[in-house]
Coordinates of C-alpha atoms and ligand atoms in Angstrom, one line a residue:
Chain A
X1 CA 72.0 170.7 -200.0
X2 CA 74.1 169.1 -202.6
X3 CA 72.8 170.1 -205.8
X4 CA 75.8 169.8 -207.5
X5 CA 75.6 166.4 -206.9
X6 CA 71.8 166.2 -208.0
X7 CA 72.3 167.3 -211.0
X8 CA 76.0 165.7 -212.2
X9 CA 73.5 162.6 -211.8
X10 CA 70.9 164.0 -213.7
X11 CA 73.5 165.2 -216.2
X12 CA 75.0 162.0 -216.4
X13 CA 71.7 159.6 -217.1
X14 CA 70.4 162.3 -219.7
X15 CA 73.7 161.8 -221.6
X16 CA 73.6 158.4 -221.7
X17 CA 70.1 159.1 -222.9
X18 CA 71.6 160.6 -225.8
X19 CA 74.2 158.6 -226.5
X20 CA 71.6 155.6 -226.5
X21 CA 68.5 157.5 -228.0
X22 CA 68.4 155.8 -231.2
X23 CA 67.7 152.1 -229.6
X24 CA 65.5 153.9 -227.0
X25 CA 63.2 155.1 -229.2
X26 CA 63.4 152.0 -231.9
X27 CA 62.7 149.4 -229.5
X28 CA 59.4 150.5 -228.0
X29 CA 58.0 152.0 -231.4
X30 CA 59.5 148.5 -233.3
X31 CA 57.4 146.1 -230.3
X32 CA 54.7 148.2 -230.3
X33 CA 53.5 148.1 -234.1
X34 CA 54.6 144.3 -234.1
X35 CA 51.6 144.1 -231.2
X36 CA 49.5 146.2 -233.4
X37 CA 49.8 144.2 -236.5
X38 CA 49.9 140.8 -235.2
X39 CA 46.2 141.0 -232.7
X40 CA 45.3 143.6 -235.0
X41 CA 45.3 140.8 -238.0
X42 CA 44.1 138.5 -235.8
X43 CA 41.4 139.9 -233.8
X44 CA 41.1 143.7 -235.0
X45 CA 38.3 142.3 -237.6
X46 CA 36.1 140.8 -234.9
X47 CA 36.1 143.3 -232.4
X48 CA 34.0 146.3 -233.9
X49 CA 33.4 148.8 -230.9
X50 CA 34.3 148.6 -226.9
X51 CA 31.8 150.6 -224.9
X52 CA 30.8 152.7 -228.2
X53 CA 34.6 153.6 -228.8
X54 CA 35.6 152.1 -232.1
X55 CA 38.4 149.4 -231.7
X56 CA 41.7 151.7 -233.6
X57 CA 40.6 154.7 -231.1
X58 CA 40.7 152.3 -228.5
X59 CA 44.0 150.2 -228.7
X60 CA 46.8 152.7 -230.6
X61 CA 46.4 155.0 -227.3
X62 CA 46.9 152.2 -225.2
X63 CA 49.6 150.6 -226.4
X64 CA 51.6 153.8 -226.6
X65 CA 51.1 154.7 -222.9
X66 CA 52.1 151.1 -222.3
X67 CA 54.7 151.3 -224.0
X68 CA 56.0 154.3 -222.1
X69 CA 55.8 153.4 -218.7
X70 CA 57.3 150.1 -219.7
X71 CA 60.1 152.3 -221.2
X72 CA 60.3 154.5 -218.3
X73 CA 60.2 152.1 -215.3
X74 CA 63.0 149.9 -217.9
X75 CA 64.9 152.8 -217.7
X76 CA 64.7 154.0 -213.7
X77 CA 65.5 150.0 -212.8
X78 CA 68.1 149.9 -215.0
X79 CA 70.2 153.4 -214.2
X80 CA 70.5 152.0 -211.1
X81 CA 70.6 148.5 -211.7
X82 CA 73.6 149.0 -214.1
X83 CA 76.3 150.9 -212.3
X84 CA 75.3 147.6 -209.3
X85 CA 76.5 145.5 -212.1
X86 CA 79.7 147.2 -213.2
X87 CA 80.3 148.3 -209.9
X88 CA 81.1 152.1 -210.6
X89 CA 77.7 152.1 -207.9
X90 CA 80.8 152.7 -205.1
X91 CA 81.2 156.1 -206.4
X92 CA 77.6 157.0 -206.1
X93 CA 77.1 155.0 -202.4
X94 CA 80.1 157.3 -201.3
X95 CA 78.6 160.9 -202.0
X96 CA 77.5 163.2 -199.9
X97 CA 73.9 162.7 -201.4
X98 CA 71.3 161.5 -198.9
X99 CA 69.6 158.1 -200.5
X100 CA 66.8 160.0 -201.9
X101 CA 67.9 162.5 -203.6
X102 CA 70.6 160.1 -205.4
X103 CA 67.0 158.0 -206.8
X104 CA 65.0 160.7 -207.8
X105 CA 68.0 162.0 -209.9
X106 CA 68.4 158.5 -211.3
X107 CA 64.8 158.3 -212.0
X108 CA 64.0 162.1 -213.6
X109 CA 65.5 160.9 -217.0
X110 CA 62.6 158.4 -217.4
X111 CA 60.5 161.5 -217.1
X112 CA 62.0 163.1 -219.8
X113 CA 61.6 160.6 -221.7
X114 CA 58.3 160.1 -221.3
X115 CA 57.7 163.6 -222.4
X116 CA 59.9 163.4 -225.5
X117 CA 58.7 159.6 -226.7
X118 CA 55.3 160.3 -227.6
X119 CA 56.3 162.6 -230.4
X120 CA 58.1 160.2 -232.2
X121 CA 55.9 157.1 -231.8
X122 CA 52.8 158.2 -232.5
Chain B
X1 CA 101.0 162.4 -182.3
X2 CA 97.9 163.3 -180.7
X3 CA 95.7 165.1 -183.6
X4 CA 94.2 162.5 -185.6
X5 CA 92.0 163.4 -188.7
X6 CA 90.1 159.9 -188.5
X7 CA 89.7 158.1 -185.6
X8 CA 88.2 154.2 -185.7
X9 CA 86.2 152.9 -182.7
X10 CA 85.7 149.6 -182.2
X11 CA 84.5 148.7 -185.7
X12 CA 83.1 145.1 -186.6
X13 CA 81.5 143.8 -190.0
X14 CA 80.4 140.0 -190.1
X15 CA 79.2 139.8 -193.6
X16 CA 75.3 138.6 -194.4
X17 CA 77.2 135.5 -195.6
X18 CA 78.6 135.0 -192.0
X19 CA 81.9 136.0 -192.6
X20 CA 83.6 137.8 -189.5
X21 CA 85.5 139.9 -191.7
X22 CA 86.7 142.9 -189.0
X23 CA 86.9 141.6 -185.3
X24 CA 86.6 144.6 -182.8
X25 CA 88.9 147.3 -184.8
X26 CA 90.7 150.2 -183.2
X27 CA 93.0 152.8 -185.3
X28 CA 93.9 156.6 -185.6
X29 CA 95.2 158.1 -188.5
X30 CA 97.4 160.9 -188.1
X31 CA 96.8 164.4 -189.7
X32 CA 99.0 164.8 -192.7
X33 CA 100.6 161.2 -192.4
X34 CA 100.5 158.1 -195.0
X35 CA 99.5 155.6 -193.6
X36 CA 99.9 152.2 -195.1
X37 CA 97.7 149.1 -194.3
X38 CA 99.2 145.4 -194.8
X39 CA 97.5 142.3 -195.0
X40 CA 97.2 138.8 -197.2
X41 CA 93.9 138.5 -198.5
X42 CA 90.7 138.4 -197.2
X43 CA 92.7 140.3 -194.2
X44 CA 89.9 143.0 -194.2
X45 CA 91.3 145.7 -195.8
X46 CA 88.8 146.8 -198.4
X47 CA 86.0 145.9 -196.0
X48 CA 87.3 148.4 -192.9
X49 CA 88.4 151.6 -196.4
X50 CA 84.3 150.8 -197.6
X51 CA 83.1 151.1 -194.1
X52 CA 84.4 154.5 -193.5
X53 CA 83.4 156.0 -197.1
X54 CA 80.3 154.6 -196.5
X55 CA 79.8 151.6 -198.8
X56 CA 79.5 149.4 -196.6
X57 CA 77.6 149.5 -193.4
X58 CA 79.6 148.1 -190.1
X59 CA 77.9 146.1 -187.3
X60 CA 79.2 147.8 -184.8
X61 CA 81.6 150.6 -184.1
X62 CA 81.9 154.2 -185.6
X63 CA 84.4 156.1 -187.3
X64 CA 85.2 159.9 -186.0
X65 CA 86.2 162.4 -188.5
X66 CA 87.7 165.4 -186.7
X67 CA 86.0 164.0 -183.9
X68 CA 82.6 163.7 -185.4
X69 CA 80.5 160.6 -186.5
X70 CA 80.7 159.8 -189.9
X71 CA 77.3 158.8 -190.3
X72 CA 75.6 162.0 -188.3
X73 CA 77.8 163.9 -190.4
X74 CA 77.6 162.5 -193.6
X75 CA 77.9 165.1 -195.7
X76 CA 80.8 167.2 -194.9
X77 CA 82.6 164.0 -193.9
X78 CA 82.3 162.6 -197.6
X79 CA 82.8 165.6 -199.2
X80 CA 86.6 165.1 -197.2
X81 CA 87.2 161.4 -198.1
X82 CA 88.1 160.3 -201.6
X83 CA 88.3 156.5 -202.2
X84 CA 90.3 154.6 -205.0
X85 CA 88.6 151.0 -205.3
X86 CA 90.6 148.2 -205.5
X87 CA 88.8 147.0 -208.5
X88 CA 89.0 149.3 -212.2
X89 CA 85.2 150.3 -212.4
X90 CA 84.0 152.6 -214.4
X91 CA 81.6 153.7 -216.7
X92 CA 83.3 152.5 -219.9
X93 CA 81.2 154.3 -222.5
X94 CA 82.0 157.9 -221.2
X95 CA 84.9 160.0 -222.2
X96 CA 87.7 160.3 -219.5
X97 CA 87.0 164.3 -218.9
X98 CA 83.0 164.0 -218.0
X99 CA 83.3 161.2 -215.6
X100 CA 86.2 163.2 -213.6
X101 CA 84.0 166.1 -213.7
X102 CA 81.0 163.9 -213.2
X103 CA 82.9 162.9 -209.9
X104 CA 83.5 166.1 -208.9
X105 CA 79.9 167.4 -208.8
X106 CA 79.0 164.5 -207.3
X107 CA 80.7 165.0 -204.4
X108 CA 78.9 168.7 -204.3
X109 CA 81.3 170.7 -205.2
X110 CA 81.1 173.5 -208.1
X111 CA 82.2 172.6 -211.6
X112 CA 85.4 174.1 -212.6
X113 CA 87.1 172.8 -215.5
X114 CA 90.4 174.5 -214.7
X115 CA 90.9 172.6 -211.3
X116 CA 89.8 169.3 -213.5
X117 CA 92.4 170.1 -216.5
X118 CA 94.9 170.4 -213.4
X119 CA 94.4 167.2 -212.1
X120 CA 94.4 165.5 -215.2
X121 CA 97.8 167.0 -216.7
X122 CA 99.0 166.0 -213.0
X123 CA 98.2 162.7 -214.1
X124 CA 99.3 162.9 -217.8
X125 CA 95.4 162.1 -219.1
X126 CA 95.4 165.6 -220.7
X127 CA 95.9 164.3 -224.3
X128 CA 93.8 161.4 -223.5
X129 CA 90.7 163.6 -222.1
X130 CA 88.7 163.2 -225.0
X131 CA 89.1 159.2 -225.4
X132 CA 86.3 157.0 -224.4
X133 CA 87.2 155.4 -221.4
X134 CA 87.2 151.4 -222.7
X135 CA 89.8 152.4 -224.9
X136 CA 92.3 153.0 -222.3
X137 CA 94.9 150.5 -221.1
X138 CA 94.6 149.3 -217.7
X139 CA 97.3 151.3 -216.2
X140 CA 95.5 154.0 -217.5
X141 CA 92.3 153.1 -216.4
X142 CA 93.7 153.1 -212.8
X143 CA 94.8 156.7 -213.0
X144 CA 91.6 157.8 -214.3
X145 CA 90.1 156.3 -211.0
X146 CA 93.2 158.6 -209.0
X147 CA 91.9 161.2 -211.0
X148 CA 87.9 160.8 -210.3
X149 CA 88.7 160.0 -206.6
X150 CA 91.4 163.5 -206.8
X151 CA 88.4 165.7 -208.5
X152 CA 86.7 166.8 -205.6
X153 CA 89.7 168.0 -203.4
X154 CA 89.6 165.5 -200.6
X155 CA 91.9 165.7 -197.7
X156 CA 91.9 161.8 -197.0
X157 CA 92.4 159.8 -199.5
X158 CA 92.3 156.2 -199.4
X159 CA 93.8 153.9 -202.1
X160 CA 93.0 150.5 -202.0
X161 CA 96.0 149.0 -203.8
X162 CA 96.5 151.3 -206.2
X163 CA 99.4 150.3 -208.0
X164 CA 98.2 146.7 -208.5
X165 CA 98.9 146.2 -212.4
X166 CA 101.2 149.4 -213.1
X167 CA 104.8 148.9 -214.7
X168 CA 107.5 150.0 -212.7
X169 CA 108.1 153.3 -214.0
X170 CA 104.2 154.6 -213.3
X171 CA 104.5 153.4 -209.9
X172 CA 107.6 155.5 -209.2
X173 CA 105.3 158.3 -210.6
X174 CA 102.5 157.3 -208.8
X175 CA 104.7 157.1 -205.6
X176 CA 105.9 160.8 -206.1
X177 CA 102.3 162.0 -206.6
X178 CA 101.8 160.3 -203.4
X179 CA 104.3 162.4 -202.2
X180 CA 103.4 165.5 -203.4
X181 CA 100.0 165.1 -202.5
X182 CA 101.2 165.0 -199.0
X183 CA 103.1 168.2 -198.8
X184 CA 99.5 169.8 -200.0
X185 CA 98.5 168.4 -196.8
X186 CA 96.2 165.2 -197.9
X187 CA 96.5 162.7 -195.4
X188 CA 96.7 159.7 -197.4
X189 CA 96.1 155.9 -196.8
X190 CA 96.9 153.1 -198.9
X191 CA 96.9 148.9 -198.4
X192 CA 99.8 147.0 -200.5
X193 CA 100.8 143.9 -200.9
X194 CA 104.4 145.0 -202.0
X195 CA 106.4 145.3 -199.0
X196 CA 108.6 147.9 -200.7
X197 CA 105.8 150.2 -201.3
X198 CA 104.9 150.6 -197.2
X199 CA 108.6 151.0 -196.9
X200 CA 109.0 153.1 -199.3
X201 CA 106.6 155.6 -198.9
X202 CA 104.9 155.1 -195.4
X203 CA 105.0 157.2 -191.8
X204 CA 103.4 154.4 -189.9
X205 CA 102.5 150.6 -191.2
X206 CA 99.6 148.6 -189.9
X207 CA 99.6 145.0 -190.4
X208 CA 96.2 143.4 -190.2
X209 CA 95.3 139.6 -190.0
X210 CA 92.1 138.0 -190.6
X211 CA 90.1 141.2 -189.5
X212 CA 92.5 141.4 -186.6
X213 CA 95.1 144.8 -186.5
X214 CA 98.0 143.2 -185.0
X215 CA 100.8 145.4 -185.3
X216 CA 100.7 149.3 -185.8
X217 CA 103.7 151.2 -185.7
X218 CA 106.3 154.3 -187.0
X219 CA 107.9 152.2 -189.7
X220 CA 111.6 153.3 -188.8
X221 CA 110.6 152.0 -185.0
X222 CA 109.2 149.0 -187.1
X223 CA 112.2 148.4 -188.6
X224 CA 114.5 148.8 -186.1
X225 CA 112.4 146.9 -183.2
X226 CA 112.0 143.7 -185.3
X227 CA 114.5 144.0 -187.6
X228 CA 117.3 141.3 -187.0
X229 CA 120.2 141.9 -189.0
X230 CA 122.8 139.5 -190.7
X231 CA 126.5 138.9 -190.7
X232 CA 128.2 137.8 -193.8
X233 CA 131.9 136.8 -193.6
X234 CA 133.5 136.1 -196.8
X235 CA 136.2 133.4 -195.9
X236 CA 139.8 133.7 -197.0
X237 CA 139.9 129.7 -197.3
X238 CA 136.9 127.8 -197.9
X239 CA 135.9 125.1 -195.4
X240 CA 134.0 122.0 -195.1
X241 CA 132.3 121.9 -192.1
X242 CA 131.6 124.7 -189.3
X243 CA 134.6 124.6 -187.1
X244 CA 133.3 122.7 -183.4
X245 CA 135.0 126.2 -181.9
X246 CA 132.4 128.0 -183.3
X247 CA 129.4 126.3 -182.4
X248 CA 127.7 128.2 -179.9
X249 CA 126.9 130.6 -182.5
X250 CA 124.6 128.7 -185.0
X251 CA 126.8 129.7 -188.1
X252 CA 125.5 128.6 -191.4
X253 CA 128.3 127.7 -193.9
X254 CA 127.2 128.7 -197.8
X255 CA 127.7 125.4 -199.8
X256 CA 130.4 126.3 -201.5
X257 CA 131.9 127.0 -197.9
X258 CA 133.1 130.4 -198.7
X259 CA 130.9 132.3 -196.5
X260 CA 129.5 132.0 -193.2
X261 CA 126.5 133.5 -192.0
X262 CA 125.4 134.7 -188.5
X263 CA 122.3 136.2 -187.7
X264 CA 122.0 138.4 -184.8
X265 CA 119.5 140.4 -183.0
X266 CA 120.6 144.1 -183.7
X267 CA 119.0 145.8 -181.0
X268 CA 120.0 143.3 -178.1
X269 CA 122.9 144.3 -175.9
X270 CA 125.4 141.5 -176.5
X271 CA 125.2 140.9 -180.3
X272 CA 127.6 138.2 -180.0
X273 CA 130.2 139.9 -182.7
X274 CA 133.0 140.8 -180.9
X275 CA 133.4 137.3 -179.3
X276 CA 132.5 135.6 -182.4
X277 CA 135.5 137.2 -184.0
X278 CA 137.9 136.6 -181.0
X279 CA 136.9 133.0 -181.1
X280 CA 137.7 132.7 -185.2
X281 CA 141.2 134.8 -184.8
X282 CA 141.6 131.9 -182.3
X283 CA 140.9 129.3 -184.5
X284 CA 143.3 130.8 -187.3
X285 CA 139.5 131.0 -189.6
X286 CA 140.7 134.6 -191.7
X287 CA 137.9 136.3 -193.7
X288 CA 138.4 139.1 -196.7
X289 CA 135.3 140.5 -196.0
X290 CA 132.4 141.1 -193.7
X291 CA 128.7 142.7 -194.2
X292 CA 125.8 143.0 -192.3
X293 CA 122.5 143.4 -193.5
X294 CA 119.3 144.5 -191.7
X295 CA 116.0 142.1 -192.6
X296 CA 113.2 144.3 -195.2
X297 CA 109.7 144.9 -193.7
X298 CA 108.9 141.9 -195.8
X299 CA 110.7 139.7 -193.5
X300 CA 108.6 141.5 -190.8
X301 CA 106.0 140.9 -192.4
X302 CA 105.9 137.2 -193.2
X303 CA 107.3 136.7 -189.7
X304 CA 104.5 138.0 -187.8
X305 CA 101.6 136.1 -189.8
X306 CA 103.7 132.8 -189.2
X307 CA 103.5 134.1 -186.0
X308 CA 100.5 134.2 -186.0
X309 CA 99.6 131.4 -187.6
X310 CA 101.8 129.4 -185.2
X311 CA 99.6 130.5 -182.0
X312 CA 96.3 130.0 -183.5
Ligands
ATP401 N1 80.3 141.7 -199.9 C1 80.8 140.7 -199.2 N2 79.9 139.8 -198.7 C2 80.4 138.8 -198.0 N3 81.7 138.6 -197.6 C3 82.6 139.5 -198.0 C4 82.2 140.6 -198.9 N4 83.3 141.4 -199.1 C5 84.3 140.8 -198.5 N5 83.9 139.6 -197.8 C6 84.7 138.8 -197.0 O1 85.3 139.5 -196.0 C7 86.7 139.1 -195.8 C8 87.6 140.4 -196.0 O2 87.6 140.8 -197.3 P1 88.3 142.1 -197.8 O3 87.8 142.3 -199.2 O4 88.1 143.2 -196.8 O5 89.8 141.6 -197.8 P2 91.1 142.4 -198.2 O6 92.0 142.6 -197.1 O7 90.7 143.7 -199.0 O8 91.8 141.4 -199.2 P3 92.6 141.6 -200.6 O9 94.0 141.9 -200.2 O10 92.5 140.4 -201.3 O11 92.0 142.8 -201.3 C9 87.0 138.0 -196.8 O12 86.9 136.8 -196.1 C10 85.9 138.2 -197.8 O13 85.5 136.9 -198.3
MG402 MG1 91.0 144.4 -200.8

């Protein structure tokens, strides 16, 4: 077992989490009340209740989950997407770390993220 | 001569793209050796270094480490191999000292920040260790990539080029890392396109030719088997043409006619010396001086892909 390895790659994506927290969390919050305003102006006065839920109760929650998984799959595709770019994706192809393990590693810091987004957009 | 740390078997890559890139490939590496590994390119250097760290996947062929696959035994025979790319990537908004630990844990092994501060003064990064790393300069840059592919105490070590873009006097250092690396018993091997560097600092040289190994061999036997050597005479008296007298030789006069030169094949029994200066003491031709000079590795080198080229 190579947890060392497991969790230098979970170290590594949750400091680049960190280090780029500020657009993280601005970008989904930012497109997500520029959704809300703009149908919400534009169709929010004609729709008065879906299925006896009142139209507010029914699209804030919505949006923000969308948001989220949007976020989070964003951020799986593109931990592993980016070091394929640069090419620094030879280090991680060379470890002793079978192929799954080296994902779900990547793809845990969506997960926090998930957990700590809510917070601040809502 | 018979304990090799990495054995090649018969190893092939043709490319998705269609490019043959490594015909049927044979090699051993030698425990506690440097090996170096020659080639213009597109020989198929990086491919056959990616194929044993396990970047790249071959067509055919395996690789033994210690006698054992490389792929059944991934992980113990990756935590032994450290690779230097040919290419500076890196993650260029981390400081230098996380991504050389980050490379260490990777590889599984525990984090120890002593071991890493080691390696880095090694490589005079210690001051730097804090700096992120697109703020290096490039020769930098390719010693933080010694030092990430150093961190987790390989005992191969492949560099791919590695002194590519490095002034002269971090090449020397590099070259005496090399060195010292080798004493600690890393067996180490390393592609080049300067000549001097394989001389230099290599047991045994490969040369490899469009996917092809076509030479491998000690490098003194090397140099000695296909070295030809050179005679210079320095002439007391210039002269105008090569005297008829001393034809059979193939002399080449020097334009200004003050030196003749003869080249010879050094280890052939009759080199053709003595009775070449018989023959000029008989055609009153003095000379101050003489010198003889034994062909570089480079003239190996560019000899044998003419060669090459020539039967294809
Ligand atoms: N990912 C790839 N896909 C397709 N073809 C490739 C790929 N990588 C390399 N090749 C081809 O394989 C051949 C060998 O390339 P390789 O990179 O191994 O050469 P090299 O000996 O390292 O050369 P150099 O001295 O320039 O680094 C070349 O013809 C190259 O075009
Ligand atoms: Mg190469």
């Amino acid at each position: 077992m190579n947890l060392h390895g497991v969790l230098a790659i979970y170290k590594f994506e949750m400091h680049r989490f960190r280090r780029t927290l500020w657009t993280g969390l601005a970008v989904p919050v930012i497109t997500t009340s520029l959704y809300f305003v703009v149908f919400g102006s534009a169709i929010g006065s004609r729709m008065s209740e879906i299925n006896g839920i009142p139209y507010g109760a029914f699209i804030v929650p919505g949006l923000m989950m969308l948001s989220l998984f949007t976020e989070s799959i964003f951020n799986a595709s593109f931990g592993i997407h980016m070091p394929r770019f640069t090419g620094t994706i030879y280090e991680i192809l060379s470890a002793p770390c079978p192929r799954w393990k080296r994902c779900s590693a990547m793809s845990a810091r969506p997960r926090a993220r998930r957990s700590s987004s809510p917070s601040s957009s809502s | 001569m018979s304990d090799p740390i990495l054995s090649i078997r018969g190893l092939e890559k043709t490319y998705g793209s269609g490019t043959h890139a490594l015909k049927p490939l044979d090699l051993d590496i030698q425990r506690g050796e440097i090996f170096a590994l020659l080639g213009p390119n597109g020989a198929g250097k990086t491919t056959m270094i990616s194929i044993v760290c396990g970047i790249v996947t071959p067509t055919a062929g395996e690789v033994l480490i210690d006698d054992k696959n490389w792929q059944r035994n991934y992980r113990e025979a990756r935590k032994r191999i450290g690779l230097v790319p040919q290419e500076l990537t890196m993650d260029v908004f981390e400081p230098l000292i996380s991504t050389v630990s980050f490379s260490r844990e990777l590889f599984g092994r525990r984090p120890d920040p002593k071991r890493i501060e080691e390696i880095l003064r090694e490589l005079s990064l210690w001051d730097k260790r804090k700096t992120i790393l697109k703020e290096l300069s490039g020769g930098m840059k390719r010693r933080v990539m010694i030092a990430k592919a150093l961190a987790h105490d390989p005992d191969i070590l492949f560099l791919d080029e590695p002194t590519a873009g490095v002034d002269v006097e971090l090449r020397r250092d590099m070259w005496n890392m090399v060195r010292r690396l080798r004493e600690n018993g890393t067996t180490i091997i390393l592609t080049t396109h300067y000549i001097e560097e394989a001389e230099e600092m290599a047991d045994r040289v490969g040369v490899i030719n469009k996917g092809e190994l076509i030479l491998v061999e000690e490098k003194t036997e090397l140099m000695k088997k296909l070295g030809r050597k050179v005679l210079h005479l320095q002439l007391a008296e210039a002269l105008e043409t090569v005297p008829a007298a001393l034809a059979e030789w193939d002399l080449k006069l020097s334009e200004d006619g003050g030196m003749l030169t003869y080249e010879f094949d050094a280890k052939a029994d009759r080199t053709g010396i003595p009775s070449l200066l018989g023959a000029m003491r008989d055609a009153g031709i003095a000379f101050k001086d003489l010198d003889t000079h034994q062909s570089s590795l480079e003239d190996i080198f560019v000899g044998l892909i003419n060669h090459q080229k020539a039967a294809a």
